[in-house]
Coordinates of C-alpha atoms in Angstrom, one line a residue:
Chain B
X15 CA 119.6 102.1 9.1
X16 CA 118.2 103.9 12.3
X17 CA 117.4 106.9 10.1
X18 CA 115.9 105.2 7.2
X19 CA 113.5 103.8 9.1
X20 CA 112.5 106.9 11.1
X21 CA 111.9 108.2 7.2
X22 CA 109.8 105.9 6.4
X23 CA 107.9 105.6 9.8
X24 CA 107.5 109.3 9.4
X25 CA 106.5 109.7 6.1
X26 CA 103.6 106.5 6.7
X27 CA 102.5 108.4 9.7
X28 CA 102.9 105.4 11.7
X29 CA 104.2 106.8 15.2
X30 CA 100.9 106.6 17.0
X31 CA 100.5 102.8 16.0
X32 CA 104.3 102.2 16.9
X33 CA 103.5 103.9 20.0
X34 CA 100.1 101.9 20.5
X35 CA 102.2 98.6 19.6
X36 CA 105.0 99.4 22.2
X37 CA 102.7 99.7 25.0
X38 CA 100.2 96.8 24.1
X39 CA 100.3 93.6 26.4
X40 CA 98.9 90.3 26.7
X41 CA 97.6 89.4 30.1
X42 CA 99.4 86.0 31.0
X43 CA 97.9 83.2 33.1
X44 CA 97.2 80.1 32.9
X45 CA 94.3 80.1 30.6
X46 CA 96.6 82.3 28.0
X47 CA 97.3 79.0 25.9
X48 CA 94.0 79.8 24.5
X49 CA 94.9 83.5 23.1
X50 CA 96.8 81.5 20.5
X51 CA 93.8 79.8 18.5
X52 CA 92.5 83.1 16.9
X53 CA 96.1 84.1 15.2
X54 CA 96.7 80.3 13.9
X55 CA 92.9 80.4 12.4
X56 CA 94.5 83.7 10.8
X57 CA 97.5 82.0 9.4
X58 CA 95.8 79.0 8.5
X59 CA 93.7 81.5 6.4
X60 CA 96.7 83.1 4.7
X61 CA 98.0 79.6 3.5
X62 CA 94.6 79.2 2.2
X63 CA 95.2 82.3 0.5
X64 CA 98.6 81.5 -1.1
X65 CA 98.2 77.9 -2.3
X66 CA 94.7 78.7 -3.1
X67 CA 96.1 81.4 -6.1
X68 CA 98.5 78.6 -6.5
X69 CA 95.8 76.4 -7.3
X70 CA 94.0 78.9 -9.9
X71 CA 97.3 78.9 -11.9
X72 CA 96.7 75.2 -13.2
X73 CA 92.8 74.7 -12.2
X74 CA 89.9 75.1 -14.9
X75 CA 86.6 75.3 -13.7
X76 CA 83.4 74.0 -15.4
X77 CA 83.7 70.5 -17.7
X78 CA 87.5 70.2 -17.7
X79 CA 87.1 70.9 -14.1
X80 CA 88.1 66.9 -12.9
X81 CA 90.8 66.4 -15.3
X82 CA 92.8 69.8 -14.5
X83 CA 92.8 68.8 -10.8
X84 CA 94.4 65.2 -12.0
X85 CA 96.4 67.8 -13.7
X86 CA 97.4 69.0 -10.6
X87 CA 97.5 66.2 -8.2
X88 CA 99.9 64.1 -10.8
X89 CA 101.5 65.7 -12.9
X90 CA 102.5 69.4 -12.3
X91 CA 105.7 69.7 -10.0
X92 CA 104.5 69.5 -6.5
X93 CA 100.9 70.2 -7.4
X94 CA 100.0 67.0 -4.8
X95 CA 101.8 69.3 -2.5
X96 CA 100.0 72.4 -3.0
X97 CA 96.6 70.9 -3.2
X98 CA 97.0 68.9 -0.3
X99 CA 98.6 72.0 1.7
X100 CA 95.1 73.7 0.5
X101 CA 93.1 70.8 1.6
X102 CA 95.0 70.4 5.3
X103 CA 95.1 74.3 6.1
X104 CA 91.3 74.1 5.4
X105 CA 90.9 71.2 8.3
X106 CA 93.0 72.8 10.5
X107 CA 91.5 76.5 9.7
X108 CA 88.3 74.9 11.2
X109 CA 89.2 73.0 13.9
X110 CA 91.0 76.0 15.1
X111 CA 87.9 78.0 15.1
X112 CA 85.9 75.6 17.0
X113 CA 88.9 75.8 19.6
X114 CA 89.4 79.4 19.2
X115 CA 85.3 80.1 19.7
X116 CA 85.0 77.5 22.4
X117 CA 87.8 79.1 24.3
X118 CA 86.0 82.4 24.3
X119 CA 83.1 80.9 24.8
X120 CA 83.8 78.9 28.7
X121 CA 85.7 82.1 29.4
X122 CA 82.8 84.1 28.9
X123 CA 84.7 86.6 26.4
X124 CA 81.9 87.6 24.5
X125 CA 80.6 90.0 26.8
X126 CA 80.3 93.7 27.0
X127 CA 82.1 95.4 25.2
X128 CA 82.9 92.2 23.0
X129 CA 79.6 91.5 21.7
X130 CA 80.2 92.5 18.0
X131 CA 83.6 90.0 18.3
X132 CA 81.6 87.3 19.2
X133 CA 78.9 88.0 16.2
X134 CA 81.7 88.9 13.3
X135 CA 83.5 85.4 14.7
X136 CA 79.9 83.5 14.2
X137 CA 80.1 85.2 10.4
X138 CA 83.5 84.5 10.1
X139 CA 83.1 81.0 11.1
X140 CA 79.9 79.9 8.5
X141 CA 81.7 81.4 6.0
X142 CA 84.7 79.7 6.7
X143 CA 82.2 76.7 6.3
X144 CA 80.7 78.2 3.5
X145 CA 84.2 78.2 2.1
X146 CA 84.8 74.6 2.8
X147 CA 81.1 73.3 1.3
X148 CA 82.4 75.3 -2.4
X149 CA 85.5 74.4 -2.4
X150 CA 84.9 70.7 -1.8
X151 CA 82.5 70.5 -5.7
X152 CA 85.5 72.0 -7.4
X153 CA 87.9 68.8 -7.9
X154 CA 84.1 67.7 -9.6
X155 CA 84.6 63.7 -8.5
X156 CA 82.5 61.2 -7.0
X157 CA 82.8 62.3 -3.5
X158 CA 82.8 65.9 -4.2
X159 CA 79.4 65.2 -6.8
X160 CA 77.3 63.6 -4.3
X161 CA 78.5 65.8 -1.1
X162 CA 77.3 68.8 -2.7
X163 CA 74.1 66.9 -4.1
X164 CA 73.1 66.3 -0.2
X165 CA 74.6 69.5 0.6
X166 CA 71.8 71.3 -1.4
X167 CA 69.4 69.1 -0.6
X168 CA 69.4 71.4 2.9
X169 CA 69.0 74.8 1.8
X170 CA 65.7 72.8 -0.4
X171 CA 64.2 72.1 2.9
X172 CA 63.7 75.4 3.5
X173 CA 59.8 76.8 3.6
X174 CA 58.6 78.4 0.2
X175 CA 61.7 79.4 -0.7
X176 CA 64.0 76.8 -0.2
X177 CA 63.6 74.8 -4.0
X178 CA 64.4 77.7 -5.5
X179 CA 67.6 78.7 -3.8
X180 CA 68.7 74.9 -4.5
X181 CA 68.5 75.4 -8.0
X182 CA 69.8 78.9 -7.7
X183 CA 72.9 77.8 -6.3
X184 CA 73.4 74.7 -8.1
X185 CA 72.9 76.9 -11.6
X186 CA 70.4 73.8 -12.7
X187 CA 67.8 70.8 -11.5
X188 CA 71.3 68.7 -10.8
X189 CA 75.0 69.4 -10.2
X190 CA 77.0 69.6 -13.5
X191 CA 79.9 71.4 -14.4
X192 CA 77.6 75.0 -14.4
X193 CA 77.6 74.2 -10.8
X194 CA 81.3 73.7 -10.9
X195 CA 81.5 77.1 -12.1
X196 CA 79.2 78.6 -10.2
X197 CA 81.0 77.3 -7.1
X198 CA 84.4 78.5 -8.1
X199 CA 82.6 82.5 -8.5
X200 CA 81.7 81.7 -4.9
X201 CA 84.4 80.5 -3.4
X202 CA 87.2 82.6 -5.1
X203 CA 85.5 86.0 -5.3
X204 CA 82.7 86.3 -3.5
X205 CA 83.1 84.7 -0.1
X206 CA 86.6 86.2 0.1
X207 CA 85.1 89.5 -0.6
X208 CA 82.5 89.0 2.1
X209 CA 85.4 87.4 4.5
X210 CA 88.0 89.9 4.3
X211 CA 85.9 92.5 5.4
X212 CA 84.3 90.9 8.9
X213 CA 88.5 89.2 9.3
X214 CA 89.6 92.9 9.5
X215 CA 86.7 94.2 11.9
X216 CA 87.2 91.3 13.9
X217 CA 90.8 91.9 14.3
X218 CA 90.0 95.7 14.8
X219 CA 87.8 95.2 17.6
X220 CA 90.9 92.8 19.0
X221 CA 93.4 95.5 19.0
X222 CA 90.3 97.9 20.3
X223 CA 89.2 95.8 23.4
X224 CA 92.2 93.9 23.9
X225 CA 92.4 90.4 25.4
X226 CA 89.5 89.4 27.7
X227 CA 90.0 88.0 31.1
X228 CA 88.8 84.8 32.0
X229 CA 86.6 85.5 35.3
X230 CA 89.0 83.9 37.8
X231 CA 91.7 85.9 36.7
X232 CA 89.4 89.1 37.3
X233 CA 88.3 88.1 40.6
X234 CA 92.2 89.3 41.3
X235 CA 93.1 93.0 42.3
X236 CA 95.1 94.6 39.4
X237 CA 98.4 94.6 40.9
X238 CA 98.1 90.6 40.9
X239 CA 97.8 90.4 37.3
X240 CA 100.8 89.9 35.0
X241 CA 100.9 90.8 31.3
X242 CA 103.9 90.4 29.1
X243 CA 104.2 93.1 26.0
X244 CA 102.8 92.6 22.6
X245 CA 105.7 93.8 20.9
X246 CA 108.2 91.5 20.6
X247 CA 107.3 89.0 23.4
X248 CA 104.3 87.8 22.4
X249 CA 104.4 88.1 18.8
X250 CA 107.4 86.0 19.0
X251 CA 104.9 83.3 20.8
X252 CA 102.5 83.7 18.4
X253 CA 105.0 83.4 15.3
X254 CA 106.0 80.2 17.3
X255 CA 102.8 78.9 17.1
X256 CA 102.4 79.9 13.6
X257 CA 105.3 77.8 12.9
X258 CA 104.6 74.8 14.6
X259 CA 101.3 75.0 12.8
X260 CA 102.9 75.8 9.4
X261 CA 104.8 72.4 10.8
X262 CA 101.9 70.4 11.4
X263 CA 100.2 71.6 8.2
X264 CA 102.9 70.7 6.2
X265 CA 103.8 67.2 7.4
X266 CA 99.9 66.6 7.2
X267 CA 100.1 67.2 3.6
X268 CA 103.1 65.4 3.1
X269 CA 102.2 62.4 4.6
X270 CA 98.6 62.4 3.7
X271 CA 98.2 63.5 0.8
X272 CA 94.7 64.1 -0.8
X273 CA 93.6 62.2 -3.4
X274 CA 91.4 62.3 -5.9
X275 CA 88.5 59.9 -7.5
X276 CA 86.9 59.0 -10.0
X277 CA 85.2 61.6 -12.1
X278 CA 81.7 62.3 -10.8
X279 CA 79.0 60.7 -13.0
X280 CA 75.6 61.2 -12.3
X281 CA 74.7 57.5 -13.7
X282 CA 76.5 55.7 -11.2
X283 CA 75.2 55.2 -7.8
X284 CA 76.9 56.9 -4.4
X285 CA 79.9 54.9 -3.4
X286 CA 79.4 52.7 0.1
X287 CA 80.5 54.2 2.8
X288 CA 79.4 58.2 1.8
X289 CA 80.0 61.0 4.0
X290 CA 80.4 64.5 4.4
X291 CA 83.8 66.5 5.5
X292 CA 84.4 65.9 9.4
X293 CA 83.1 69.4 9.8
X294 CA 79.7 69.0 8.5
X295 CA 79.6 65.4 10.2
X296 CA 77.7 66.2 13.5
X297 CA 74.8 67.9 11.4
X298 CA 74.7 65.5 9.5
X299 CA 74.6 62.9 12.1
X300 CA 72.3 64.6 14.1
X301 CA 69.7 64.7 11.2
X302 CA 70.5 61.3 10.5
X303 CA 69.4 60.5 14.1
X304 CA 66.1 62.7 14.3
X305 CA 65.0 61.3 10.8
X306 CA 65.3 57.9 12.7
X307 CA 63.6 58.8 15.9
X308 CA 61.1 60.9 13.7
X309 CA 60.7 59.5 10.8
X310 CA 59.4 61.4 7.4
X311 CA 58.8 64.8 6.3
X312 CA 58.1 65.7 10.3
X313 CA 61.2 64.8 11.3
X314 CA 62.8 66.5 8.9
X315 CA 60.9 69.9 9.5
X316 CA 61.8 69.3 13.6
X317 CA 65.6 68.1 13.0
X318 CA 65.8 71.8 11.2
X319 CA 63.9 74.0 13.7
X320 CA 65.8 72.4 16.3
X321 CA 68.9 72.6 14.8
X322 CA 68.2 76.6 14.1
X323 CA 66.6 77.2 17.6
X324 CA 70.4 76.0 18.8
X325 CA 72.4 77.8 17.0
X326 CA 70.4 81.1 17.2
X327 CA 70.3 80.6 20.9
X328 CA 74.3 79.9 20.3
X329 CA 74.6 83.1 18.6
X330 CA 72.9 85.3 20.7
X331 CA 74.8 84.4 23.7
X332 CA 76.4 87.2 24.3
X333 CA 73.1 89.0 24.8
X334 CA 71.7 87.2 27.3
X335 CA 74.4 85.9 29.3
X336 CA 75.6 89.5 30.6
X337 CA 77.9 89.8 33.5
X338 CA 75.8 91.7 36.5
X339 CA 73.1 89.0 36.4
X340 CA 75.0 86.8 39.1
X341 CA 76.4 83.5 39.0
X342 CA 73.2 81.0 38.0
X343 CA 72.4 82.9 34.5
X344 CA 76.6 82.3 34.0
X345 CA 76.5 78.7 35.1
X346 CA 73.7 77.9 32.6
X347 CA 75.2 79.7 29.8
X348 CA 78.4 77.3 30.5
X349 CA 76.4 74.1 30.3
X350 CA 75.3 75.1 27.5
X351 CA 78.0 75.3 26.1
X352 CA 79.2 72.1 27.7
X353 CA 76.3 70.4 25.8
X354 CA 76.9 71.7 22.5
X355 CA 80.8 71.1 22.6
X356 CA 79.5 67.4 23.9
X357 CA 76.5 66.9 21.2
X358 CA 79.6 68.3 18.4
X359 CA 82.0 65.7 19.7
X360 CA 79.6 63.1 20.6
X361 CA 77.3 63.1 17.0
X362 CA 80.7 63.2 15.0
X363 CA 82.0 60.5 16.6
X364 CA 79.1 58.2 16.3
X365 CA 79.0 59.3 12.4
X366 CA 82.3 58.2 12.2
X367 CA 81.9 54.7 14.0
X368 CA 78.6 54.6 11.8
X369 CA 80.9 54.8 8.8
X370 CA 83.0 52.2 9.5
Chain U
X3 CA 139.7 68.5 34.2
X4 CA 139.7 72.1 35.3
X5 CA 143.0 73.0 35.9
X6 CA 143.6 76.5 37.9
X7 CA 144.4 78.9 34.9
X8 CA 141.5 78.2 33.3
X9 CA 139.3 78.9 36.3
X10 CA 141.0 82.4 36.3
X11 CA 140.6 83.4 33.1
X12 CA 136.9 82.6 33.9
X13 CA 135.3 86.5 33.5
X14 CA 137.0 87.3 30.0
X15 CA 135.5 84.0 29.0
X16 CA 132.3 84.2 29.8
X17 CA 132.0 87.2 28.0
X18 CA 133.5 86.1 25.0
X19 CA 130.5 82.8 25.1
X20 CA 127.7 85.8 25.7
X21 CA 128.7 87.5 22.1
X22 CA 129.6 83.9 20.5
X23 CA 126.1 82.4 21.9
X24 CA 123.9 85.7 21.0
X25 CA 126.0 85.1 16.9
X26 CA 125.7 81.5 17.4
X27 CA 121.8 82.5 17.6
X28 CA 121.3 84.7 15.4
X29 CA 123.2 82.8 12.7
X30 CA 121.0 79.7 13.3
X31 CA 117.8 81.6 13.3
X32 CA 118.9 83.4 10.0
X33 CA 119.3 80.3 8.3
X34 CA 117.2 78.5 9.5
X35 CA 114.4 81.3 7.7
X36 CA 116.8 80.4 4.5
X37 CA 116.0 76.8 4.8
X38 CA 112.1 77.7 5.1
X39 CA 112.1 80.1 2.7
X40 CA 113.5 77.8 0.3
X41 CA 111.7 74.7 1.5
X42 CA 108.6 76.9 0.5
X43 CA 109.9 78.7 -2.7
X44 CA 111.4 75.3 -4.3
X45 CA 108.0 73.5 -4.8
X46 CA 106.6 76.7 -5.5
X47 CA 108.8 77.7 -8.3
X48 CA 108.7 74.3 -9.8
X49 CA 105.1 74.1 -9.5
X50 CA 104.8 77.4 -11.5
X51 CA 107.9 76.2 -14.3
X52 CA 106.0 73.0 -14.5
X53 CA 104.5 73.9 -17.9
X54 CA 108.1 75.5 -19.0
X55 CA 109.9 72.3 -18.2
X56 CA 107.3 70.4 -20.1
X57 CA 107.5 72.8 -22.8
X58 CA 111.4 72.6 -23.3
X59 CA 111.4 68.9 -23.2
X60 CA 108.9 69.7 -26.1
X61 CA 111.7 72.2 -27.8
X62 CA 114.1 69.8 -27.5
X63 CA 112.9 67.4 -30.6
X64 CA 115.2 67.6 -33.5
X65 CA 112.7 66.4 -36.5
X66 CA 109.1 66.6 -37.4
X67 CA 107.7 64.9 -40.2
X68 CA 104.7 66.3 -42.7
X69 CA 103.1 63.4 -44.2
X70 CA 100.8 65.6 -47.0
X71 CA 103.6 67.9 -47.9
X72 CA 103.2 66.7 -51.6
X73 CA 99.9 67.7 -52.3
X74 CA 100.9 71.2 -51.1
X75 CA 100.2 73.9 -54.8
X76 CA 103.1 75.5 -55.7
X77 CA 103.2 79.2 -54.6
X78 CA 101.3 78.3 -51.1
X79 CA 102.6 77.7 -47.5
X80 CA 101.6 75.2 -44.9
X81 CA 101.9 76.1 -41.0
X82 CA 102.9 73.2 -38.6
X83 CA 104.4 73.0 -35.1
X84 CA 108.1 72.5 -34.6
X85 CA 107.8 71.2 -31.0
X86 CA 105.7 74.5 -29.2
X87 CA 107.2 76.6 -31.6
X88 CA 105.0 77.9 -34.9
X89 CA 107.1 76.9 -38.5
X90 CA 106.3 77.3 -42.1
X91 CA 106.9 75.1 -44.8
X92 CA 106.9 77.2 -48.2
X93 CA 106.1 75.4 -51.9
X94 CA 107.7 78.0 -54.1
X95 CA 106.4 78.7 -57.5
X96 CA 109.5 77.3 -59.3
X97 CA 108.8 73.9 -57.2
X98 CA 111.8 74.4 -54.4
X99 CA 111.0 74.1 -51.3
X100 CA 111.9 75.9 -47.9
X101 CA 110.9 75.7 -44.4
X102 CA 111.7 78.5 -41.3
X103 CA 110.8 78.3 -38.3
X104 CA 107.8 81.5 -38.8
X105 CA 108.9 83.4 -35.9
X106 CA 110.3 87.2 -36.6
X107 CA 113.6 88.0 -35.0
X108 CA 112.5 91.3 -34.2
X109 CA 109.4 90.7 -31.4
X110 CA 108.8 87.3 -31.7
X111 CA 105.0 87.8 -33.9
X112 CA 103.8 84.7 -36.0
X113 CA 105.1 85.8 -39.6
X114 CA 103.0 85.1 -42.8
X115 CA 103.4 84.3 -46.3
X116 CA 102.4 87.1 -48.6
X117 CA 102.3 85.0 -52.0
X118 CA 102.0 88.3 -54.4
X119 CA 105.0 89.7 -53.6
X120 CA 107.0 87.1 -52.9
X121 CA 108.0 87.7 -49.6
X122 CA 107.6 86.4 -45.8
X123 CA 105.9 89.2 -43.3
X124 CA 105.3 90.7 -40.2
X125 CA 102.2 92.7 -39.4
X126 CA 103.2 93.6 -36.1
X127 CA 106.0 96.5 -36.9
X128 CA 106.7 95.7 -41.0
X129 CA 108.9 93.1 -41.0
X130 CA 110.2 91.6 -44.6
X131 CA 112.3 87.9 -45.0
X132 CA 113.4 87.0 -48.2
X133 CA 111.4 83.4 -48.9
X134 CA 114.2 81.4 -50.0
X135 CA 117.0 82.4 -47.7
X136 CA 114.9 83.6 -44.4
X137 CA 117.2 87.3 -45.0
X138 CA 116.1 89.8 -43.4
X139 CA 115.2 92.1 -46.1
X140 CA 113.4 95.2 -45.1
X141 CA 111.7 96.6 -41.7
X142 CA 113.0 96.4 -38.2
X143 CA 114.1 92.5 -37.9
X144 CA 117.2 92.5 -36.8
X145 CA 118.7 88.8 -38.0
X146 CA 117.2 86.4 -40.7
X147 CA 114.4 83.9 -39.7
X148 CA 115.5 80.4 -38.2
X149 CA 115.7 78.0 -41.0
X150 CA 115.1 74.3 -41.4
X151 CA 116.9 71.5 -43.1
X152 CA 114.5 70.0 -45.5
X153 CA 114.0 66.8 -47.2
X154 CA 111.5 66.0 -49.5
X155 CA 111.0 62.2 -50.6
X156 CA 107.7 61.0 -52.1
X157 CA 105.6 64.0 -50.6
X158 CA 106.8 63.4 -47.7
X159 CA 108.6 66.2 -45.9
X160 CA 111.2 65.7 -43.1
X161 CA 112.1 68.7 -41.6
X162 CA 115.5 69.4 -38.9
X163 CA 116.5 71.6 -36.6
X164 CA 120.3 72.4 -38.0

C-alpha cells in the first residue's frame, strides 16, 4: 500500500504540494468559526454542479420547457428530490457568501496582499447571482415568467444602451421560450465557464496568502498565536461542516420541497403577492422605497446611481481602507459595512412583511 | 459492583478498550460513508432508471391490436410498436400473414422488408430472415427474428407475445 502510493505520488510529481500540505496551518481563535463559510459556499457549489447535470438529464429547454420540469418534479423517481436539492443548495450557496464576505469584510481581510481575493470574491459572488437570476426563468411558470420580466426591466434602465441589452438577453420584445433557451446557454455553459476560472484563482490566492488575521489577533506577539495543521485537522473540521451542510441541505429539500406553478402565460396578469428570490429582495425593496420617496423617472435614475455609487464604493474597499492609515479610516470602513449588512437585513425584511 | 480481581486486571484491559474503541470507530465511520453513499446513489440511480422502469412496464404488454390490418395490399408490410419495441406485420403475396417483432438478432438494427426478393433485411452488416418463418437465412444473425402470434378476424389484427 505504502509503496503504491509513493508510485503514484512520484510519478504525479506531487511531493512539493504533499510537503506544502503537511506544513499548512490554520490560525485558531476565536473568530476561526468564520474560516468555514468560504469551503461550504464551495460545496454548496459542487452540489449545484451534480444535481444541476442531473437536472439536464430529464430538462428540455425552450417551449417544452414547463412541462419537462412537471416531468421532473412528479413523475421521474426522485426528480422532486433532485430539483429541490438544486433549488436549496442555490439558497444556501448565497447566504453563505454573504456570511463568508461579511466575515472578511469586519475582519478587514481584504487587505494587502488580499486585494485580488476580495475582487475575484465580488465576481464570484454576481455571478453566483447571475446564476441564480437564469436559473430561476428555466422551470418557464408564472413566478419564474414575471421575475425575469422585472428582472430585465433593470438592465433597460440603463443609459443609451440599456433597451438594447434587454432585448439582447431576453432573445425578443418579451420573455418566451427563446428566452428560455437563451437562459439555459447562460446558465449551463457560459457562466460556469466564466465561474470556474475566478473559483480556482480565488482558491489559489487562499492557498497563496493563507488565512488572514483578524486585527485583535495580530495585535499578539507570534509566540501567542495558535494554529492547528491543515492536513488532517482542519480538513476534517471543514468536511464536518460540509456534512452538516450537506445535512441541512438535504432535510431542506426534503421537507420543503419546491414546487412548481402554473405555466407562465403572458395573458394572465401577475399573481398577488409577486416577488423576487430572498436574494434579490433588498434591491428590490430599496427601489421600491426610492420610487416612493421619489417618485417617476427621477427616482428611478437616483435609486440606480445610488445603488451603483454603493456597491462600487463596496467593491473598492480594499483600496481605500489600507492598514497604515490608523484607526479612524478602519472604523469608518467598519460602519460601513455595519450599514450595508443593516440596509441588506433591514430592506429584506420590510419586503417581506410588505408581502404578507 | 467492582470486585477486587477486576480492579487488577485493570492495565490489560484498558488496552484491549483502546484497540476495540479506535475498530469500534473506524467501523462506524466506514459505514456510516456506506449509508451516505447509498442514501445519495439510491435516488440517483432511480432518478436516472426512471425512463427504463417506465419503459419495461411498457415491455411488459402481452397484445397489441391493428385496427386497419385489412386494407393492408398483399405483398407490403406495416410497421407498429410492440410496447417500445419496433414490429412488423407482413401481408404476403399468397394472402398469409406474419408478424416479428423487426429487430435483427445480430446488433439489434430496425430490419426492413425487401418485397422483390422476398426476404426480411438488415442494412446494418447484411442480415437475411426468411419472411414466413423469421429463419435466419444468410449474413451474420445469429438466431431467427422474434415472432408473433397472429390472429386475423375481419381486418382486424391481434397480435401476442408467445
Amino acid at each position: 500500500m505504502a509503496k503504491v502510493s509513493t508510485y503514484i505520488v512520484e510519478r504525479l510529481g506531487l511531493q512539493d504540494t504533499l510537503q506544502y500540505a503537511s506544513q499548512k496551518a490554520v490560525p485558531q481563535h476565536k473568530h476561526s468559526f468564520w474560516y468555514f463559510w468560504g469551503g461550504i459556499s464551495l460545496f454548496s457549489f459542487l452540489i449545484q454542479v451534480v444535481t444541476g447535470i442531473l437536472l439536464m438529464v430529464y430538462y428540455r429547454p425552450g417551449p417544452e420547457a414547463h412541462e419537462s420540469v412537471r416531468q421532473i418534479t412528479y413523475q421521474m423517481n426522485f426528480g422532486w428530490l433532485i430539483r429541490s436539492t438544486h433549488n436549496w443548495a442555490a439558497s444556501i450557496f448565497i447566504v453563505s457568501i454573504f456570511v463568508h464576505m461579511f466575515s472578511v469584510y469586519f475582519m478587514k481581510a481584504y487587505r494587502k496582499p488580499r486585494e485580488f481575493l476580495w475582487l475575484s470574491g465580488v465576481v464570484l459572488l454576481l455571478l453566483g447571482l447571475t446564476f441564480g437570476f437564469s436559473g430561476y426563468l428555466l422551470p418557464m411558470d408564472m413566478l419564474s415568467y414575471f421575475a425575469t420580466k422585472v428582472g430585465l426591466e433593470i438592465p433597460k434602465s440603463l443609459p443609451f444602451i440599456g433597451p438594447a441589452v434587454a432585448d439582447i438577453l431576453r432573445g425578443g420584445i418579451d420573455v418566451t421560450e427563446f428566452t428560455v433557451q437563451r437562459f439555459f446557454a447562460l446558465h449551463t455553459v457560459i457562466l460556469p465557464m466564466v465561474f470556474i476560472p475566478f473559483l480556482l484563482a480565488h482558491l489559489w490566492m487562499v492557498q497563496k496568502h493563507g488565512n488572514s488575521l483578524p486585527e485583535s489577533e495580530e495585535a499578539k506577539p507570534e509566540t501567542d498565536r495558535k494554529s492547528i495543521p491543515f492536513f488532517p485537522n482542519f480538513l476534517m473540521q471543514d468536511l464536518a461542516m460540509w456534512l452538516i451542510a450537506l445535512n441541512v441541505i438535504a432535510l431542506l429539500a426534503a421537507m420543503f420541497p419546491w414546487q412548481l406553478g402554473e405555466p407562465a402565460d403572458p395573458l394572465k396578469p401577475a399573481p398577488v403577492g409577486i416577488h423576487p428570490e430572498w436574494y434579490f429582495m433588498s434591491p428590490f425593496q430599496t427601489l421600491k422605497l426610492i420610487g416612493k420617496l421619489i417618485p417617476g423617472a427621477a427616482g428611478e435614475v437616483i435609486g440606480m446611481s445610488v445603488f451603483t455609487l454603493g456597491m462600487v464604493l463596496w467593491i473598492l474597499i480594499p483600496f481605500y481602507d489600507v492598514k497604515s492609515k490608523g484607526a479612524q479610516r478602519a472604523k469608518r470602513a467598519t460602519y460601513f459595512g455595519l450599514l450595508a449588512l443593516f440596509i441588506l437585513v433591514g430592506t429584506s425584511a420590510w419586503g417581506y412583511l410588505g408581502v404578507q | 459492583m467492582m470486585d477486587e480481581s477486576k480492579l487488577n486486571a485493570e492495565p490489560t484491559e484498558a488496552l484491549g478498550t483502546e484497540t476495540s474503541r479506535r475498530t469500534f470507530v473506524r467501523v462506524a465511520v466506514a459505514g456510516m460513508g456506506l449509508a451516505y453513499a447509498g442514501a445519495i446513489g439510491y435516488p440517483i440511480f432511480r432518478y436516472l432508471n426512471s425512463n427504463v422502469e417506465k419503459e419495461a412496464e411498457l415491455a411488459a404488454i402481452k397484445e397489441v391490436t391493428l385496427k386497419d390490418a385489412g386494407k393492408l395490399p398483399k405483398g407490403s408490410i406495416l410497421m407498429f410498436k410492440f410496447g417500445p419495441r419496433p414490429a412488423m406485420l407482413i401481408h404476403h403475396a399468397d394472402d398469409t400473414w406474419s408478424a416479428f417483432e423487426a429487430v435483427c438478432t445480430h446488433m439489434g438494427c430496425t430490419v426492413g422488408y425487401d418485397a422483390a426478393r422476398e426476404r426480411i433485411a438488415c442494412q446494418c452488416h447484411g442480415g437475411q430472415y426468411d419472411p414466413k418463418t423469421g429463419e435466419n437465412v444468410g449474413g451474420p444473425p445469429p438466431r431467427p427474428l422474434m415472432k408473433y402470434n397472429l390472429v386475423m378476424s375481419k381486418g382486424l389484427a391481434t397480435v401476442t407475445r408467445i
